[in-house]
Coordinates of C-alpha atoms and ligand atoms in Angstrom, one line a residue:
X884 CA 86.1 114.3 122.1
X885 CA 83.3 112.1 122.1
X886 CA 82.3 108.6 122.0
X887 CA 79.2 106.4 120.6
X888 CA 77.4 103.6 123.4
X889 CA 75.9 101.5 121.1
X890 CA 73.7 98.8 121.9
X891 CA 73.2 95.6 119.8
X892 CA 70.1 95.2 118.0
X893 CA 68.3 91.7 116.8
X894 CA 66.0 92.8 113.7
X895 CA 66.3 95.8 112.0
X896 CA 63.1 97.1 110.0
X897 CA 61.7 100.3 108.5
X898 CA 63.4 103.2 106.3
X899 CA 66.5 105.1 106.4
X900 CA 67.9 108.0 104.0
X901 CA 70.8 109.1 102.2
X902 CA 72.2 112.7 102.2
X903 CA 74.2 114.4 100.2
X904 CA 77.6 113.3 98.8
X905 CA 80.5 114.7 100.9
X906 CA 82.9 113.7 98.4
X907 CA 80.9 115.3 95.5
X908 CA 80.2 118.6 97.6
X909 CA 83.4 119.7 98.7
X910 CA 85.2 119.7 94.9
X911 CA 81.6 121.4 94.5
X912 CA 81.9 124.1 96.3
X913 CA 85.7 124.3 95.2
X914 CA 84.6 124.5 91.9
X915 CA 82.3 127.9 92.7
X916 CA 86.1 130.3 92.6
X917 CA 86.3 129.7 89.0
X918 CA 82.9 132.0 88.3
X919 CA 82.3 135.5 89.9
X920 CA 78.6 134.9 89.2
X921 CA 76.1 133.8 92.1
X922 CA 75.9 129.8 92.3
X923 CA 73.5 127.8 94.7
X924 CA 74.5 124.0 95.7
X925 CA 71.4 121.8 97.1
X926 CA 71.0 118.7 99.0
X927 CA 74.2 119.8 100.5
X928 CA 75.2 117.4 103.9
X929 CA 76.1 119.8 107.1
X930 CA 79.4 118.0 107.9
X931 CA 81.9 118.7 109.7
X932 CA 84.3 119.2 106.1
X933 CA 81.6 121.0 104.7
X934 CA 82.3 123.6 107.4
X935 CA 85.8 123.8 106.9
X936 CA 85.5 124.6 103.3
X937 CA 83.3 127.4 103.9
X938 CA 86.0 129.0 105.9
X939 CA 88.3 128.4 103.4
X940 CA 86.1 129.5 100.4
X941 CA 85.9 132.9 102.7
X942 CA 89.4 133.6 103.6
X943 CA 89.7 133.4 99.8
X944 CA 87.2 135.6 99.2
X945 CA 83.4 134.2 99.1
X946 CA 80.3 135.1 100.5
X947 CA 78.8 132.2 101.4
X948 CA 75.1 131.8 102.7
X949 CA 73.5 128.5 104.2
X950 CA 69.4 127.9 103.9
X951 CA 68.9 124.6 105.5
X952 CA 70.6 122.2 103.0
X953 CA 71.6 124.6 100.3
X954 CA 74.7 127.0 100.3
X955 CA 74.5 129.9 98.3
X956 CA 78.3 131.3 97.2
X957 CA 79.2 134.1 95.1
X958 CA 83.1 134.9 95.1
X959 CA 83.1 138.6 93.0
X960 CA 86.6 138.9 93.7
X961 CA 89.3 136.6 95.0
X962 CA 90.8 138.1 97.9
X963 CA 93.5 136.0 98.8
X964 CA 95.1 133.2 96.7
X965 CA 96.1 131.3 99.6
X966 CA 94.3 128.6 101.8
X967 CA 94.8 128.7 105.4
X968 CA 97.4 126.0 106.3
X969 CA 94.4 125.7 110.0
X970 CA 92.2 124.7 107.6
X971 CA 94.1 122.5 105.2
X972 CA 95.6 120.8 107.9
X973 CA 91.8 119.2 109.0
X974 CA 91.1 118.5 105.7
X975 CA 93.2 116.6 102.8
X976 CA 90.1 117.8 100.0
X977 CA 91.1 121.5 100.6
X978 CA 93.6 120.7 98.0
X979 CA 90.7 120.7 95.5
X980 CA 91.2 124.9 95.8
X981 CA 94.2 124.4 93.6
X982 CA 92.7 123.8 90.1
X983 CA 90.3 127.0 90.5
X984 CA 92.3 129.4 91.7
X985 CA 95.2 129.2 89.6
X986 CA 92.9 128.9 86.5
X987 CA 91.0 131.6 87.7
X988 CA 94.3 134.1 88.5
X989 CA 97.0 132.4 87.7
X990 CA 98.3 131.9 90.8
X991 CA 97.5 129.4 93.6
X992 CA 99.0 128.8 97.1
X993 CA 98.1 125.9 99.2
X994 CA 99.7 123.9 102.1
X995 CA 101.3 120.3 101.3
X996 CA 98.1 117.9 102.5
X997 CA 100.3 115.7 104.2
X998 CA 99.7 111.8 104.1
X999 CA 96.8 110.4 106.6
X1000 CA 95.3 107.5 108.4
X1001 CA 95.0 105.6 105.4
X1002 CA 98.0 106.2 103.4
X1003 CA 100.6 108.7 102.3
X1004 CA 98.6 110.1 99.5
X1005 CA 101.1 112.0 97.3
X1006 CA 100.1 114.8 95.2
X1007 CA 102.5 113.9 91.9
X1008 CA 99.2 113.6 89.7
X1009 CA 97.8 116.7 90.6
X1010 CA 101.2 118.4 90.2
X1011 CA 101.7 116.5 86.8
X1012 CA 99.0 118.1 85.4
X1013 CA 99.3 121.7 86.7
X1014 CA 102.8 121.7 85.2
X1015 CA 101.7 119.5 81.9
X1016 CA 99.3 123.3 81.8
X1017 CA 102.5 125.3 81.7
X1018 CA 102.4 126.0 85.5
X1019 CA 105.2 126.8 87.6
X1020 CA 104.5 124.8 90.7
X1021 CA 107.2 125.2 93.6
X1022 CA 107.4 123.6 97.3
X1023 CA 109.1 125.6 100.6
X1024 CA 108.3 126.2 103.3
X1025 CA 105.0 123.7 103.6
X1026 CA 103.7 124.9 100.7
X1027 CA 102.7 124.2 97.2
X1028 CA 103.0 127.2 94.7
X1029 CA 101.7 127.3 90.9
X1030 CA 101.8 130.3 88.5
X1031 CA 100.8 130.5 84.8
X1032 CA 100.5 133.3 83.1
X1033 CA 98.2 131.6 80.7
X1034 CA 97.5 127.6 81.0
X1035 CA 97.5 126.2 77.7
X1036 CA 95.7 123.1 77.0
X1037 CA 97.3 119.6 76.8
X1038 CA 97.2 116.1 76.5
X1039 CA 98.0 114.3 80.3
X1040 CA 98.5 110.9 81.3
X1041 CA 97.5 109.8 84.9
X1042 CA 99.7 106.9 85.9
X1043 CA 97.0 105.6 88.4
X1044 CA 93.1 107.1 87.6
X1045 CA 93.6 109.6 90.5
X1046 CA 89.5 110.9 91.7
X1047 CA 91.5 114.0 93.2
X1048 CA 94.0 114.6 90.2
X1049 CA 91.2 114.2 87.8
X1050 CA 89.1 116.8 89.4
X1051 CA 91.9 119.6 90.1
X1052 CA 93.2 119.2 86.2
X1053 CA 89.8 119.1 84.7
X1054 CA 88.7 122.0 87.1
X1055 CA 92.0 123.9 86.1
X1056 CA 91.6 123.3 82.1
X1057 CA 88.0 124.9 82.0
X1058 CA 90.1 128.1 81.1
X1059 CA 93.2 126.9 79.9
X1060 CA 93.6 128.3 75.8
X1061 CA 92.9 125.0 73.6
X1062 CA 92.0 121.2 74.5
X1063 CA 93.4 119.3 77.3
X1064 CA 93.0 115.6 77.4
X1065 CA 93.1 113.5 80.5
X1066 CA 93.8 110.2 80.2
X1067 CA 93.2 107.0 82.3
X1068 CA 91.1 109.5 84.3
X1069 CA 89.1 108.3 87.2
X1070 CA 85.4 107.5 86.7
X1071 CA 83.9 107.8 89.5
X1072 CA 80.4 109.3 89.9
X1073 CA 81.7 112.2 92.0
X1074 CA 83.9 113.7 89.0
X1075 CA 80.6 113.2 87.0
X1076 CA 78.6 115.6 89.4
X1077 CA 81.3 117.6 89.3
X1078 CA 81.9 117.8 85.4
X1079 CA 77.9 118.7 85.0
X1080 CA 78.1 121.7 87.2
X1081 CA 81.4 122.6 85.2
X1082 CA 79.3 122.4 82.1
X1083 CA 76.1 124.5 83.8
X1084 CA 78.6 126.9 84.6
X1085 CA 79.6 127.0 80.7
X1086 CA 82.5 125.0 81.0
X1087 CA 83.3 122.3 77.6
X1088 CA 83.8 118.8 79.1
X1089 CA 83.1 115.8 76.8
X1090 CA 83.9 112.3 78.2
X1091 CA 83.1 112.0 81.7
X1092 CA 82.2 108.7 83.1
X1093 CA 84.9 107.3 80.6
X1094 CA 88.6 107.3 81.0
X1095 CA 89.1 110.1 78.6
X1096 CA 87.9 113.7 79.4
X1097 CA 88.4 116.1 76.8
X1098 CA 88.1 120.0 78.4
X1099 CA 88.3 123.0 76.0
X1100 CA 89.4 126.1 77.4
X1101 CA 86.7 128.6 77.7
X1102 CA 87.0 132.7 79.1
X1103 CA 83.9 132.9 81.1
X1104 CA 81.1 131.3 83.7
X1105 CA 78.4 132.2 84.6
X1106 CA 76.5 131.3 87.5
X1107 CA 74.3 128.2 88.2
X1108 CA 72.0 126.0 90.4
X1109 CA 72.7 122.4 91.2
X1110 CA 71.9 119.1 93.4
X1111 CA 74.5 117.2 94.9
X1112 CA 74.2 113.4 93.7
X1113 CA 73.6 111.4 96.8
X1114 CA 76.4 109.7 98.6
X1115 CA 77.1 106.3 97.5
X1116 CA 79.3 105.2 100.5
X1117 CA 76.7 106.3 103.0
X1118 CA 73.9 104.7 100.6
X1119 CA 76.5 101.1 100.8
X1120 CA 77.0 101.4 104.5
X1121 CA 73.4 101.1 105.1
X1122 CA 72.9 98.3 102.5
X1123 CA 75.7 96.3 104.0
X1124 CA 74.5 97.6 107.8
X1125 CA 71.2 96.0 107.2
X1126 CA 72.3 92.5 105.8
X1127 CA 74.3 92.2 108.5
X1128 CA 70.5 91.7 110.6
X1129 CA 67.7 90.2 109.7
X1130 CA 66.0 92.7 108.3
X1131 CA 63.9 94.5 105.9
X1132 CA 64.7 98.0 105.4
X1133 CA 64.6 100.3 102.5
X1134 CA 67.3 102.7 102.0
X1135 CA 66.6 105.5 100.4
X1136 CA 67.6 107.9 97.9
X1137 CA 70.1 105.6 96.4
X1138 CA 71.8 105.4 92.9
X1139 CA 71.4 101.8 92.2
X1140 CA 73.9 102.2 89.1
X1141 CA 76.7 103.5 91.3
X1142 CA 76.7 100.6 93.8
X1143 CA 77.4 97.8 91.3
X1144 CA 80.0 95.7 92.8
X1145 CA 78.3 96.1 96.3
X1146 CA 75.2 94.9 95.7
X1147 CA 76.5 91.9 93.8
X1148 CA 78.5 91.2 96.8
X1149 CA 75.5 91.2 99.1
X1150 CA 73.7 88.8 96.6
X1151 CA 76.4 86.8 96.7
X1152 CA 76.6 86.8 101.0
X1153 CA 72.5 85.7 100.4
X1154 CA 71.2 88.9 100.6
X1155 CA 68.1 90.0 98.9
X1156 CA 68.6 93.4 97.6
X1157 CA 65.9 94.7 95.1
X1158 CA 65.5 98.3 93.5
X1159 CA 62.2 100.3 94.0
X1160 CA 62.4 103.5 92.0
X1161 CA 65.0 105.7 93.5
X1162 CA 65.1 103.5 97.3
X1163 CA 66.6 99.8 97.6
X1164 CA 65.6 97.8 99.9
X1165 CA 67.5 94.8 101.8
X1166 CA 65.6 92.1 102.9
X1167 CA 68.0 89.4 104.8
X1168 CA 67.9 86.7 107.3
X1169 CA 71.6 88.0 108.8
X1170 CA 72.9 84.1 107.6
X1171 CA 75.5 85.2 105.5
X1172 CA 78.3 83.2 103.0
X1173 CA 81.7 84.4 102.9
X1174 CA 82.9 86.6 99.9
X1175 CA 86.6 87.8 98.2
X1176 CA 86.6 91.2 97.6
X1177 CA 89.4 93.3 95.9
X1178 CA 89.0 97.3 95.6
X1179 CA 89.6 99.0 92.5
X1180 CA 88.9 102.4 91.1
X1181 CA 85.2 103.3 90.1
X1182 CA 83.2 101.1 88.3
X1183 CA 85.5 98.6 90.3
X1184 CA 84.2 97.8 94.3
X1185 CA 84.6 101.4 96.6
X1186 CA 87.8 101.5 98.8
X1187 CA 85.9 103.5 101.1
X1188 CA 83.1 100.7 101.7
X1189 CA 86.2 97.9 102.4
X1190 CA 85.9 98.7 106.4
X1191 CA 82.1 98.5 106.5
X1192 CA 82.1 94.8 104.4
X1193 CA 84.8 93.3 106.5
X1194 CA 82.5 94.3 109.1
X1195 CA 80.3 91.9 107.4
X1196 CA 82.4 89.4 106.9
X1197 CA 83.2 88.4 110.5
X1198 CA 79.9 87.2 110.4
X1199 CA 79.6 85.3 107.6
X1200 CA 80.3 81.4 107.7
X1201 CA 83.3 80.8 106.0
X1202 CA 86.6 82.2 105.3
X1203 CA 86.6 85.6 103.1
X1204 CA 89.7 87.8 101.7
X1205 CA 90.0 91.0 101.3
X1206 CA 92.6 92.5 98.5
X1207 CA 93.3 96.4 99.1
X1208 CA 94.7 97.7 96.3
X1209 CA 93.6 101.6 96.5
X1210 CA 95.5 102.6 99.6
X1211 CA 98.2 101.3 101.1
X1212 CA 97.6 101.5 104.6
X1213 CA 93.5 101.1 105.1
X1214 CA 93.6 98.2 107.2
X1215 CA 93.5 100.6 110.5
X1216 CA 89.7 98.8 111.7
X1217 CA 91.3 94.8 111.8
X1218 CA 93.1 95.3 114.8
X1219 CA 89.9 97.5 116.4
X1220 CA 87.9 94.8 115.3
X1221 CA 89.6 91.8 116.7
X1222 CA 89.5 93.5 119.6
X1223 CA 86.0 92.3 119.3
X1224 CA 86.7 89.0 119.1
X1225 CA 87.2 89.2 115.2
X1226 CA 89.5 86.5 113.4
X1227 CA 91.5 88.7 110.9
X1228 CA 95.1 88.6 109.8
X1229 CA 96.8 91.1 107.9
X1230 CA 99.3 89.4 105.0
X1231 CA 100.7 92.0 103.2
X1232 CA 97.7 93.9 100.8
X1233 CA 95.2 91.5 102.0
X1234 CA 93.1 90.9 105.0
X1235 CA 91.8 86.7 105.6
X1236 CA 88.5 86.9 107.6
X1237 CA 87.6 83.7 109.6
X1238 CA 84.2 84.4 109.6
X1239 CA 81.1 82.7 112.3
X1240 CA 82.3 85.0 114.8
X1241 CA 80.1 86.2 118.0
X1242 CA 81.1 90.0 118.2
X1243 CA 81.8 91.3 121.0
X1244 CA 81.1 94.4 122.7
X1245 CA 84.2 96.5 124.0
X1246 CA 86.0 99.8 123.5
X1247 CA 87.5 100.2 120.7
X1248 CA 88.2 103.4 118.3
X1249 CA 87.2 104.9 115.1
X1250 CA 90.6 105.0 113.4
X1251 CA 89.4 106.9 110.2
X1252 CA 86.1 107.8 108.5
X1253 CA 85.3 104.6 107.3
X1254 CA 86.9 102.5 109.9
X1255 CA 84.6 104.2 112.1
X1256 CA 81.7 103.4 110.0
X1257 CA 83.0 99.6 110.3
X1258 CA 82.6 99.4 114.1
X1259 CA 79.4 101.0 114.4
X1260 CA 78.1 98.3 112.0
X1261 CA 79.9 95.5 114.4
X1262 CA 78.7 97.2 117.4
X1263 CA 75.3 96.4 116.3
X1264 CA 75.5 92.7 116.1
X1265 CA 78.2 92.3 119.4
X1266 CA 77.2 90.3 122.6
X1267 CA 76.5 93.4 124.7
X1268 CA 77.3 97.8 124.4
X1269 CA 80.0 98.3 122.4
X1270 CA 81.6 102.6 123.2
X1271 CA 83.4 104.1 119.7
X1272 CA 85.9 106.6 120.5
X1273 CA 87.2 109.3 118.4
X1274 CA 84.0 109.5 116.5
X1275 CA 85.1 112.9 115.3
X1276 CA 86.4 111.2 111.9
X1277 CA 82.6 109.4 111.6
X1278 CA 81.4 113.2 112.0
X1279 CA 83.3 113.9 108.8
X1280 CA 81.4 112.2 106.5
X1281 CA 78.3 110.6 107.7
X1282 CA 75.2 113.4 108.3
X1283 CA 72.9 112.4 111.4
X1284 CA 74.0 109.4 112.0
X1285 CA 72.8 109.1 115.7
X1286 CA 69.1 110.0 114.5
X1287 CA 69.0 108.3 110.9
X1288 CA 69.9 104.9 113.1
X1289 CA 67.2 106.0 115.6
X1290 CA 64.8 105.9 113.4
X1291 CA 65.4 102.0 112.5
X1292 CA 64.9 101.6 115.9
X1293 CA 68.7 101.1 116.6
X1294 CA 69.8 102.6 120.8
X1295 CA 72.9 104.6 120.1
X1296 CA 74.0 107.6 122.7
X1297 CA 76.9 110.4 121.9
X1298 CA 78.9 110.9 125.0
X1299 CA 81.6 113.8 125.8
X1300 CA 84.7 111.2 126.3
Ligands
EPU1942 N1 97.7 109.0 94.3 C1 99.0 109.2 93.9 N2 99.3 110.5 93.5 C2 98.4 111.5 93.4 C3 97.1 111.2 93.8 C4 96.7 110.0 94.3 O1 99.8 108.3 94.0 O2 98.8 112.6 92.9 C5 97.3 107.7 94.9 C6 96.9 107.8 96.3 O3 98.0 107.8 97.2 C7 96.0 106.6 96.5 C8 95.3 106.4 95.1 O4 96.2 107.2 94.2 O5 96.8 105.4 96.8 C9 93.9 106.9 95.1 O6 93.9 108.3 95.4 P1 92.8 109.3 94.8 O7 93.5 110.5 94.3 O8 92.0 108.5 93.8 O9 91.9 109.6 96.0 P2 91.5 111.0 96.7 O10 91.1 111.9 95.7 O11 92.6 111.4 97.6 C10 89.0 110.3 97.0 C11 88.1 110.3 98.2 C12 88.4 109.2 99.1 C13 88.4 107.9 98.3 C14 89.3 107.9 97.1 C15 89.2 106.7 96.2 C16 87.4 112.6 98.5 C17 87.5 113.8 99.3 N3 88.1 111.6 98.9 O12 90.3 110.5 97.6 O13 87.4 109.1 100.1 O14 88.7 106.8 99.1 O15 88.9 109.1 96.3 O16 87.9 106.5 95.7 O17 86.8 112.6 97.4 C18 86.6 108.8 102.2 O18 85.5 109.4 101.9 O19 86.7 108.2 103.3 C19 87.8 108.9 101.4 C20 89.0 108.6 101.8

């Protein structure tokens, strides 16, 4: 286990960039077991999940290669229709396997994900789908099991738009015999990524982006190139990291389009946030006006940048809320963060932020990815050091922190706990 010392820091100035999208990588790479063809994946982040899908994608049978930020996989056979339950059991998006391999051989065995920090996260969508397909899906013995002979196309509903469902139905439809229609599907710019490597691949997907997708079943793939899209959250955690300061700092390598509702939110706080080509760069004073905020699904403001605002927000003058309506439980970072000296109460779905607080510096934990994410960015403007423990979820999904913050000049040290 390790920790973060993490030292306040008055101005923040100079550059910082965006890697990879974790959550547009691993369906990615999941997505390679439906060809036996050669693909390559670029701009690919070296976390921690990253890591753990490789092993996966080899138990099952891929050769996988890694030059610096690309991974080069080629699965000529599938070896094993199973993922390891070691594997699963780190990582909830190992359940992405499930649309792939059954489409690819009709049969596909992976452990029950389980619920985690944030919530209890059932699978019913996913399993919705596989069965609307004309799988057989079973559960025993910590396992989910689903057989087709054939998958036949169909018309599926999502009750909520579901960014996993949508990927492991749409993934699993690329061979199914006919048309499948998702409706209500999630939007989000990560099933987009994913959709164009589908269709590089030779897969038929119309309607991406929007809430219906329309797959027609098709025999073969070949095999492809492709660049991960860059990772929105990290991109928004370094937006609202640097209002939080005053600052001028350009973030780059950012998809202006996909962070809406967050940089609205920082104009509304005061913030001066302005586009230059493919960078955007925050220019504040760190006087910042309370906000409401209320997550939705994509185009709608992230969950997964809810930590990192309220972070924010116990700076601002004023008194914010904060409506979660994504997960039920993602409220893990309030009591981490009154712990440094935060006014923040919990009623129900929301969180009330009293905000003109002086942060200060203490232990305290990362609780989950994001949460973690949250208390490095109240670390920075505390009283005095501030040590983050657990840091092995920040691992997860942000790539080179430590030296990314470095280089804004930022004095942060990783510690064996
Ligand atoms: N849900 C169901 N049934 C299902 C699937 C989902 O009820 O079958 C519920 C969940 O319990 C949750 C809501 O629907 O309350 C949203 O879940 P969704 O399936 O959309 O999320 P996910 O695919 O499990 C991905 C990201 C999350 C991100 C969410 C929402 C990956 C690997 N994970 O999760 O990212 O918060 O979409 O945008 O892509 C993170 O990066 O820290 C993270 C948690």
């Amino acid at each position: 286990m390790s920790k973060f010392v993490v030292q306040p820091i008055d101005r923040l100035e100079g550059e910082i960039s965006v890697s990879g999208a974790k959550n547009a990588v691993l369906p990615l790479m999941a997505a390679v077991l439906l060809t036996d063809k050669p693909c390559v994946i670029h701009n690919v982040p070296n976390l921690k999940d990253v890591n753990v899908m490789i092993e996966i994608l080899k138990v099952i049978g891929a050769k996988v290669e890694i030059k610096g930020n690309s991974l080069s996989i080629h699965v000529p056979e599938i070896m094993s229709n199973e993922a390891p339950y070691q594997y699963v059991s780190q990582m909830r998006s190992s359940f992405d396997v499930m649309g792939p391999l059954l489409a690819r051989t009709g049969v596909a065995r992976v452990p029950m994900p389980g619920g985690c920090a944030i919530g209890e996260r059932p699978i019913d969508l996913h399993i919705k789908g596989f069965k609307a397909l004309g799988a057989e899906v079973e559960f025993g013995h910590g396992f989910v099991e689903a057989r087709a002979k054939k998958l036949v196309g169909a018309n599926i509903y999502l009750d909520f738009p579901s960014v996993g469902a949508t990927k492991n139905i749409m993934m699993a439809a690329t061979m199914a015999e006919g048309v499948t229609i998702i409706e209500n599907a999630a939007r989000e710019p990560e099933i987009t990524d994913l959709a164009n490597f589908l269709r590089k691949i030779g897969a038929k997907i119309t309607g991406v982006g929007t809430d219906t997708i329309k797959v027609t079943g098709v025999s073969e793939f070949s095999g492809t190139e492709h660049i991960t899209m860059s990772d929105r959250i990290e991109a928004g955690t370094f937006l609202i990291m640097s209002a939080m300061h005053n600052s001028n700092v350009l973030v780059k390598n950012v998809v202006e389009s996909h962070l809406k509702p967050v940089i609205a939110k920082l104009r509304e706080c005061g913030v001066q946030v302005e586009t230059e080509g493919d960078d955007v760069r925050v220019i504040s004073s760190g006087k910042l006006k309370a906000v409401d905020i209320t997550t939705l699904p994509y185009p709608g403001f992230p969950t997964d940048l809810q930590a990192p605002f309220m972070s924010l927000l116990t700076i601002a003058e004023g008194q914010s809320v904060i409506m979660e309506t994504v997960f039920e439980n993602r409220f893990t970072h309030v009591p981490e963060l009154n712990r440094m000296g935060a006014n923040i109460k919990i009623e129900g779905h929301s969180a009330v932020i009293k905000g003109s607080t002086k942060l200060q510096g203490a232990d305290v934990r990362a609780t989950d990815l994001r949460a973690g994410a949250a208390m490095v960015l109240a670390a920075l403007v505390a009283d005095c050091e501030t040590s983050i423990h657990d840091i092995y979820h920040i691992d997860r999904g942000y790539y080179n922190l430590e030296e990314k913050l470095k280089g804004l000049g930022v004095e942060i040290k990783r510690i064996q706990d």
